[in-house]
Amino acid sequence: MELETTITERRRQTRGGIYRHIYKTKAFCSKQTIAHDLQLSLPTVYQHLKELMDAGLIQYSGESLSTGGRKAMGLDIVPDARFAAGVSISKNHLRMVLADLRLQEMRYQERKLMSYTSLSQLEGLLLQELSALLHGMEQDCLLGVGIALPGIISQDDRRLTFAPVLELEDLSLEGLTKDIPYRVHIENDGSCGGYAEWFVRSSRRNIAYLSLENGVGGAVLVDGTPYEGDRRQSGEFGHICVEPGGRPCSCGKRGCLEAYCTTRRIQKDLGVSLETFFAGVETGVPEYIALWDDMLRHLAIGVNNIRMVLDCDVILGGILSEFLPPYMSRLKDYVDQGNPFAPKDCLHLSALRKHTVALGAALGFIVDFLENL
């Protein structure tokens, strides 16, 4: 059963408010607590709960502890009543997730990419992989497909203006999406990752997100709202200079953070996989240890530059962050050495850790559903 759409705006807002209250409440939630917290009558609450339950959007979740009277029934959302697809496109990989309304992974698949010189070359493969991802799913419950790209998207969302990691510039996005039979939105990969990190953090503070993958991207979120800048170039932390005149970067300049702190540097300088590299660091291979320490020192410079400008916590995500836990203490020491201000505990690892960008690409459709129910 679908939700009734021919209702007054006030009634729609009340229905949506009840659903969002259930969604956000971490403690026991019942009809009585909803009525109390939202200052609604029990009959009004009951009417909207029945509609939401008939539509398969909420469910009973157990009973309250007994206080001597009749036990209240708990309520929760049905997480997989709706879902969204998230796609992360990098130079060498196509990563896809299905995420439920709680941003939990329902499915994940990954495909290696061959060399491509335009986004339209990926369209057939993208459609094929989407079909496989959605096989057996109730597609009427799909909210949309979010696509994340490691580059700057034009303000009208129609062009990829600059993507040095992909070695692409000023390309139309239409060829990538024109035959996808679902709602589609394309966003910068760093913005997707940052939005997902902010969403899952209960404190909901301002954050700067730093994605460490084949390239370095990022995002700035102020009370959950992405700060994109005047030209949608905010959060391009990979091109902060951390070593004047240093290593060449894919953007054409020298000394950028991206030239020092990516998986690509490990593979280019040593010709080994991440697993082999970090195994070598742990077993004391001198060349590996020296390279890793250099990466950590330059990463600390980048983190402090971000902190100095934005004065907020910095979240480290991306594939490289999955290997960081044993080295966070050393990295924080390097950060603290360059940070003259308190508080100094400003650096944190991603809460999601894996597939953050793809989940963030899906998140926009989930938030839209929550806000416009």
Coordinates of N, CA, C and O in Angstrom, one line a residue, residues 28-145:
F28 N 13.5 3.8 23.6 CA 12.2 3.2 23.3 C 11.2 4.2 22.8 O 11.1 5.3 23.4
C29 N 10.5 3.9 21.7 CA 9.6 4.9 21.1 C 8.2 4.2 21.0 O 8.0 3.1 20.4
S30 N 7.2 4.8 21.6 CA 5.8 4.3 21.5 C 4.9 5.4 21.1 O 5.2 6.6 21.0
K31 N 3.6 5.0 20.9 CA 2.6 6.0 20.6 C 2.5 7.1 21.6 O 2.4 8.3 21.3
Q32 N 2.6 6.7 22.9 CA 2.5 7.7 24.0 C 3.7 8.7 24.0 O 3.5 9.9 24.2
T33 N 4.9 8.2 23.7 CA 6.1 9.1 23.7 C 6.0 10.0 22.5 O 6.5 11.1 22.6
I34 N 5.5 9.5 21.4 CA 5.4 10.4 20.2 C 4.4 11.5 20.5 O 4.7 12.7 20.2
A35 N 3.3 11.1 21.1 CA 2.3 12.2 21.4 C 2.8 13.2 22.3 O 2.6 14.4 22.2
H36 N 3.6 12.7 23.3 CA 4.2 13.7 24.3 C 5.2 14.5 23.7 O 5.2 15.8 23.9
D37 N 6.2 13.9 23.0 CA 7.3 14.6 22.4 C 6.9 15.6 21.3 O 7.5 16.7 21.2
L38 N 5.9 15.3 20.5 CA 5.5 16.1 19.4 C 4.3 17.0 19.7 O 3.8 17.7 18.9
Q39 N 3.8 16.8 21.0 CA 2.6 17.6 21.4 C 1.4 17.4 20.5 O 0.8 18.3 20.0
L40 N 1.1 16.1 20.2 CA 0.0 15.7 19.4 C -1.0 14.9 20.2 O -0.6 14.2 21.2
S41 N -2.2 14.8 19.8 CA -3.2 14.0 20.5 C -3.0 12.5 20.1 O -2.5 12.2 19.0
L42 N -3.3 11.6 21.0 CA -3.2 10.2 20.7 C -4.0 9.7 19.4 O -3.5 8.9 18.6
P43 N -5.2 10.2 19.3 CA -5.9 9.8 18.0 C -5.2 10.2 16.8 O -5.2 9.5 15.8
T44 N -4.6 11.5 16.8 CA -3.9 11.9 15.6 C -2.7 11.0 15.4 O -2.4 10.6 14.2
V45 N -1.9 10.7 16.4 CA -0.8 9.8 16.3 C -1.2 8.5 15.8 O -0.6 7.9 14.8
Y46 N -2.3 7.9 16.3 CA -2.7 6.6 15.9 C -3.1 6.6 14.4 O -2.7 5.6 13.7
Q47 N -3.8 7.6 14.0 CA -4.2 7.7 12.6 C -3.0 7.6 11.6 O -3.0 6.9 10.6
H48 N -2.0 8.4 11.9 CA -0.8 8.5 11.1 C 0.0 7.2 11.2 O 0.6 6.7 10.2
L49 N 0.1 6.7 12.4 CA 0.9 5.4 12.5 C 0.2 4.3 11.7 O 0.9 3.5 11.1
K50 N -1.1 4.2 11.7 CA -1.8 3.2 11.0 C -1.5 3.3 9.5 O -1.2 2.3 8.8
E51 N -1.4 4.5 9.0 CA -1.1 4.8 7.6 C 0.3 4.3 7.3 O 0.6 3.7 6.2
L52 N 1.2 4.7 8.1 CA 2.6 4.4 7.9 C 2.9 2.9 8.0 O 3.7 2.3 7.3
M53 N 2.1 2.2 8.9 CA 2.3 0.8 9.1 C 1.7 0.0 7.9 O 2.2 -0.9 7.4
D54 N 0.5 0.5 7.5 CA -0.1 -0.1 6.3 C 0.7 0.0 5.1 O 0.7 -0.9 4.2
A55 N 1.5 1.1 5.0 CA 2.4 1.3 3.8 C 3.7 0.5 4.0 O 4.6 0.6 3.1
G56 N 3.9 -0.2 5.1 CA 5.1 -1.0 5.3 C 6.3 -0.2 5.7 O 7.4 -0.7 5.6
L57 N 6.1 1.0 6.2 CA 7.2 1.9 6.6 C 7.6 1.8 8.0 O 8.8 2.2 8.4
I58 N 6.7 1.4 8.9 CA 7.1 1.3 10.3 C 6.6 -0.1 10.8 O 5.7 -0.7 10.1
Q59 N 7.1 -0.5 11.9 CA 6.8 -1.8 12.5 C 6.9 -1.8 14.0 O 7.5 -0.9 14.6
Y60 N 6.2 -2.7 14.7 CA 6.4 -2.9 16.1 C 7.7 -3.5 16.4 O 8.2 -4.3 15.7
S61 N 8.3 -3.1 17.5 CA 9.7 -3.5 17.8 C 9.9 -4.0 19.2 O 10.9 -3.9 19.8
G62 N 8.8 -4.5 19.8 CA 8.9 -5.0 21.2 C 8.1 -4.2 22.2 O 7.5 -3.2 21.8
E63 N 8.1 -4.7 23.4 CA 7.4 -4.1 24.5 C 8.3 -3.3 25.5 O 9.4 -3.7 25.6
S64 N 7.7 -2.4 26.1 CA 8.4 -1.7 27.2 C 8.5 -2.5 28.4 O 7.8 -3.6 28.6
L65 N 9.4 -2.2 29.3 CA 9.5 -2.9 30.6 C 8.2 -2.6 31.4 O 7.6 -1.6 31.4
S66 N 7.8 -3.6 32.1 CA 6.5 -3.6 32.8 C 6.6 -2.6 34.0 O 7.6 -2.5 34.7
T67 N 5.6 -1.7 34.1 CA 5.5 -0.8 35.3 C 4.2 -1.1 36.1 O 3.8 -0.3 36.9
G68 N 3.7 -2.3 35.9 CA 2.5 -2.7 36.6 C 1.2 -2.6 35.8 O 0.3 -3.3 36.1
G69 N 1.3 -1.9 34.7 CA 0.1 -1.7 33.9 C 0.3 -2.4 32.5 O 1.2 -3.3 32.4
R70 N -0.5 -2.1 31.5 CA -0.3 -2.6 30.2 C 0.9 -2.1 29.6 O 1.3 -0.9 29.6
K71 N 1.7 -3.1 29.0 CA 3.0 -2.7 28.4 C 2.8 -1.9 27.1 O 1.9 -2.3 26.3
A72 N 3.5 -0.9 26.9 CA 3.5 -0.1 25.6 C 4.2 -0.9 24.5 O 5.3 -1.5 24.8
M73 N 3.8 -0.8 23.3 CA 4.4 -1.4 22.2 C 5.4 -0.4 21.5 O 5.1 0.7 21.3
G74 N 6.7 -0.9 21.3 CA 7.7 0.0 20.7 C 7.5 0.0 19.2 O 6.9 -0.8 18.6
L75 N 8.0 1.1 18.6 CA 7.9 1.3 17.2 C 9.3 1.6 16.6 O 10.1 2.2 17.2
D76 N 9.4 1.2 15.3 CA 10.7 1.5 14.6 C 10.3 1.5 13.1 O 9.3 1.0 12.7
I77 N 11.3 2.1 12.4 CA 11.1 2.1 10.9 C 11.4 0.7 10.4 O 12.0 -0.1 11.0
V78 N 10.9 0.4 9.2 CA 11.4 -0.8 8.4 C 12.5 -0.3 7.5 O 12.3 0.4 6.5
P79 N 13.7 -0.6 7.8 CA 14.9 0.0 7.1 C 14.9 -0.3 5.6 O 15.3 0.5 4.8
D80 N 14.5 -1.5 5.2 CA 14.6 -1.9 3.8 C 13.3 -1.7 3.1 O 13.1 -2.2 2.0
A81 N 12.4 -0.8 3.7 CA 11.2 -0.5 2.9 C 11.5 0.3 1.7 O 10.7 0.3 0.7
R82 N 12.6 1.1 1.7 CA 13.1 1.8 0.6 C 14.6 1.6 0.6 O 15.2 1.4 1.6
F83 N 15.2 1.8 -0.6 CA 16.7 1.7 -0.6 C 17.1 2.6 -1.8 O 16.4 3.0 -2.7
A84 N 18.4 2.9 -1.8 CA 19.0 3.7 -2.8 C 20.3 3.0 -3.3 O 21.0 2.3 -2.5
A85 N 20.7 3.3 -4.5 CA 22.0 2.7 -5.0 C 23.0 3.8 -5.1 O 22.7 5.0 -5.4
G86 N 24.2 3.5 -4.7 CA 25.4 4.4 -4.7 C 26.5 3.8 -5.6 O 26.8 2.6 -5.5
V87 N 27.0 4.6 -6.5 CA 28.0 4.2 -7.4 C 29.3 5.1 -7.3 O 29.1 6.3 -7.3
S88 N 30.4 4.5 -7.1 CA 31.7 5.2 -7.0 C 32.5 4.8 -8.2 O 32.9 3.7 -8.3
I89 N 32.9 5.8 -9.0 CA 33.7 5.6 -10.2 C 35.1 6.2 -10.0 O 35.2 7.4 -9.7
S90 N 36.1 5.4 -10.1 CA 37.5 5.8 -9.9 C 38.2 5.5 -11.2 O 37.6 5.1 -12.2
K91 N 39.5 5.7 -11.2 CA 40.3 5.4 -12.4 C 40.3 4.0 -12.8 O 40.2 3.6 -14.0
N92 N 40.3 3.1 -11.8 CA 40.4 1.7 -12.1 C 39.3 0.8 -11.5 O 39.3 -0.4 -11.8
H93 N 38.3 1.4 -10.8 CA 37.3 0.6 -10.2 C 35.9 1.2 -10.3 O 35.8 2.4 -10.3
L94 N 34.9 0.3 -10.4 CA 33.5 0.7 -10.3 C 33.0 0.0 -9.1 O 32.9 -1.2 -9.1
R95 N 32.6 0.8 -8.1 CA 32.1 0.2 -6.8 C 30.6 0.6 -6.6 O 30.3 1.8 -6.8
M96 N 29.8 -0.4 -6.2 CA 28.4 -0.1 -6.1 C 27.8 -0.7 -4.9 O 28.1 -1.8 -4.5
V97 N 26.9 0.0 -4.2 CA 26.2 -0.5 -3.1 C 24.7 -0.2 -3.2 O 24.2 0.7 -3.9
L98 N 23.9 -1.1 -2.5 CA 22.5 -0.7 -2.2 C 22.5 -0.4 -0.7 O 23.0 -1.2 0.1
A99 N 21.9 0.7 -0.3 CA 21.8 1.1 1.1 C 20.4 1.3 1.5 O 19.6 1.8 0.7
D100 N 20.1 0.8 2.7 CA 18.7 0.9 3.2 C 18.5 2.3 3.8 O 19.5 3.1 3.8
L101 N 17.4 2.5 4.4 CA 17.1 3.9 5.0 C 18.0 4.2 6.2 O 18.1 5.4 6.5
R102 N 18.7 3.3 6.8 CA 19.6 3.5 7.8 C 21.0 3.6 7.3 O 22.0 3.7 8.1
L103 N 21.2 3.7 6.0 CA 22.5 3.7 5.3 C 23.3 2.5 5.6 O 24.6 2.5 5.7
Q104 N 22.7 1.4 5.8 CA 23.3 0.1 6.0 C 23.4 -0.6 4.6 O 22.5 -0.6 3.9
E105 N 24.5 -1.3 4.4 CA 24.7 -1.9 3.1 C 23.8 -3.2 3.0 O 23.8 -4.0 3.9
M106 N 23.1 -3.2 1.9 CA 22.3 -4.4 1.6 C 23.0 -5.3 0.6 O 22.9 -6.5 0.7
R107 N 23.7 -4.7 -0.3 CA 24.5 -5.4 -1.3 C 25.7 -4.5 -1.7 O 25.6 -3.3 -1.6
Y108 N 26.7 -5.2 -2.1 CA 27.9 -4.5 -2.6 C 28.5 -5.3 -3.8 O 28.5 -6.6 -3.7
Q109 N 29.0 -4.6 -4.8 CA 29.8 -5.3 -5.8 C 30.8 -4.4 -6.4 O 30.7 -3.1 -6.3
E110 N 31.8 -5.0 -6.9 CA 33.0 -4.2 -7.4 C 33.5 -4.7 -8.7 O 33.4 -6.0 -9.0
R111 N 33.9 -3.8 -9.6 CA 34.3 -4.3 -10.9 C 35.6 -3.4 -11.3 O 35.6 -2.2 -11.2
K112 N 36.6 -4.1 -11.8 CA 37.8 -3.4 -12.3 C 37.5 -2.8 -13.6 O 36.7 -3.3 -14.4
L113 N 38.0 -1.6 -13.8 CA 37.8 -0.9 -15.1 C 39.1 -0.9 -15.9 O 40.2 -0.8 -15.4
M114 N 38.8 -1.0 -17.2 CA 39.9 -0.9 -18.2 C 40.1 0.6 -18.5 O 39.3 1.4 -18.1
S115 N 41.1 1.0 -19.2 CA 41.3 2.4 -19.5 C 40.2 3.0 -20.3 O 39.6 2.3 -21.2
Y116 N 39.8 4.2 -20.0 CA 38.7 4.9 -20.7 C 39.1 6.3 -20.8 O 39.8 6.9 -20.0
T117 N 38.6 6.9 -21.9 CA 38.9 8.3 -22.2 C 37.7 9.2 -22.2 O 37.8 10.4 -22.4
S118 N 36.5 8.7 -22.0 CA 35.3 9.4 -21.9 C 34.4 8.7 -21.0 O 34.4 7.5 -20.9
L119 N 33.5 9.4 -20.3 CA 32.5 8.8 -19.4 C 31.5 8.0 -20.2 O 30.9 7.0 -19.7
S120 N 31.2 8.4 -21.4 CA 30.2 7.6 -22.2 C 30.6 6.2 -22.5 O 29.8 5.3 -22.7
Q121 N 31.9 5.9 -22.4 CA 32.4 4.6 -22.6 C 32.0 3.7 -21.5 O 32.0 2.4 -21.6
L122 N 31.6 4.2 -20.3 CA 31.3 3.4 -19.2 C 29.8 3.2 -19.1 O 29.4 2.4 -18.3
E123 N 29.0 3.8 -19.9 CA 27.5 3.7 -19.8 C 27.0 2.3 -19.9 O 26.2 1.8 -19.0
G124 N 27.4 1.5 -20.9 CA 27.0 0.2 -21.0 C 27.3 -0.7 -19.8 O 26.5 -1.5 -19.4
L125 N 28.6 -0.6 -19.4 CA 29.0 -1.4 -18.2 C 28.2 -0.9 -17.0 O 27.8 -1.8 -16.2
L126 N 28.0 0.4 -16.8 CA 27.2 0.8 -15.7 C 25.8 0.3 -15.6 O 25.3 -0.2 -14.6
L127 N 25.2 0.3 -16.8 CA 23.8 -0.3 -16.9 C 23.8 -1.8 -16.6 O 22.9 -2.3 -15.9
Q128 N 24.8 -2.5 -17.1 CA 24.9 -3.9 -16.8 C 25.1 -4.2 -15.3 O 24.5 -5.1 -14.8
E129 N 26.0 -3.5 -14.7 CA 26.3 -3.7 -13.3 C 25.1 -3.3 -12.4 O 24.8 -3.9 -11.4
L130 N 24.4 -2.2 -12.8 CA 23.2 -1.8 -12.0 C 22.2 -2.9 -12.1 O 21.5 -3.2 -11.1
S131 N 22.0 -3.5 -13.3 CA 21.0 -4.5 -13.4 C 21.3 -5.7 -12.5 O 20.5 -6.3 -11.9
A132 N 22.6 -6.1 -12.4 CA 23.0 -7.2 -11.6 C 22.8 -6.8 -10.1 O 22.4 -7.6 -9.3
L133 N 23.1 -5.6 -9.7 CA 23.0 -5.1 -8.3 C 21.5 -5.2 -7.9 O 21.2 -5.5 -6.8
L134 N 20.6 -4.9 -8.8 CA 19.2 -4.8 -8.5 C 18.4 -6.0 -8.7 O 17.2 -6.1 -8.5
H135 N 19.1 -7.1 -9.2 CA 18.4 -8.3 -9.5 C 17.7 -8.9 -8.3 O 18.2 -9.1 -7.3
G136 N 16.4 -9.2 -8.5 CA 15.6 -9.7 -7.5 C 15.0 -8.7 -6.5 O 14.3 -9.1 -5.6
M137 N 15.4 -7.5 -6.6 CA 14.9 -6.4 -5.7 C 13.6 -5.8 -6.2 O 13.4 -5.8 -7.4
E138 N 12.8 -5.3 -5.3 CA 11.6 -4.6 -5.7 C 12.0 -3.2 -6.2 O 12.2 -2.3 -5.4
Q139 N 12.0 -3.1 -7.5 CA 12.5 -1.8 -8.0 C 11.6 -0.6 -7.8 O 12.1 0.5 -7.9
D140 N 10.4 -0.8 -7.5 CA 9.5 0.3 -7.1 C 10.0 0.9 -5.8 O 9.6 2.1 -5.5
C141 N 10.8 0.2 -5.0 CA 11.3 0.7 -3.7 C 12.6 1.4 -3.9 O 13.1 1.9 -2.9
L142 N 13.2 1.4 -5.1 CA 14.4 2.1 -5.3 C 14.2 3.6 -5.4 O 13.4 4.1 -6.2
L143 N 14.9 4.4 -4.5 CA 14.7 5.8 -4.5 C 15.5 6.5 -5.6 O 15.1 7.6 -6.1
G144 N 16.6 6.0 -6.0 CA 17.4 6.6 -7.0 C 18.8 6.1 -7.0 O 19.2 5.2 -6.2
V145 N 19.6 6.5 -8.0 CA 21.0 6.1 -8.2 C 21.9 7.3 -8.0 O 21.8 8.3 -8.9

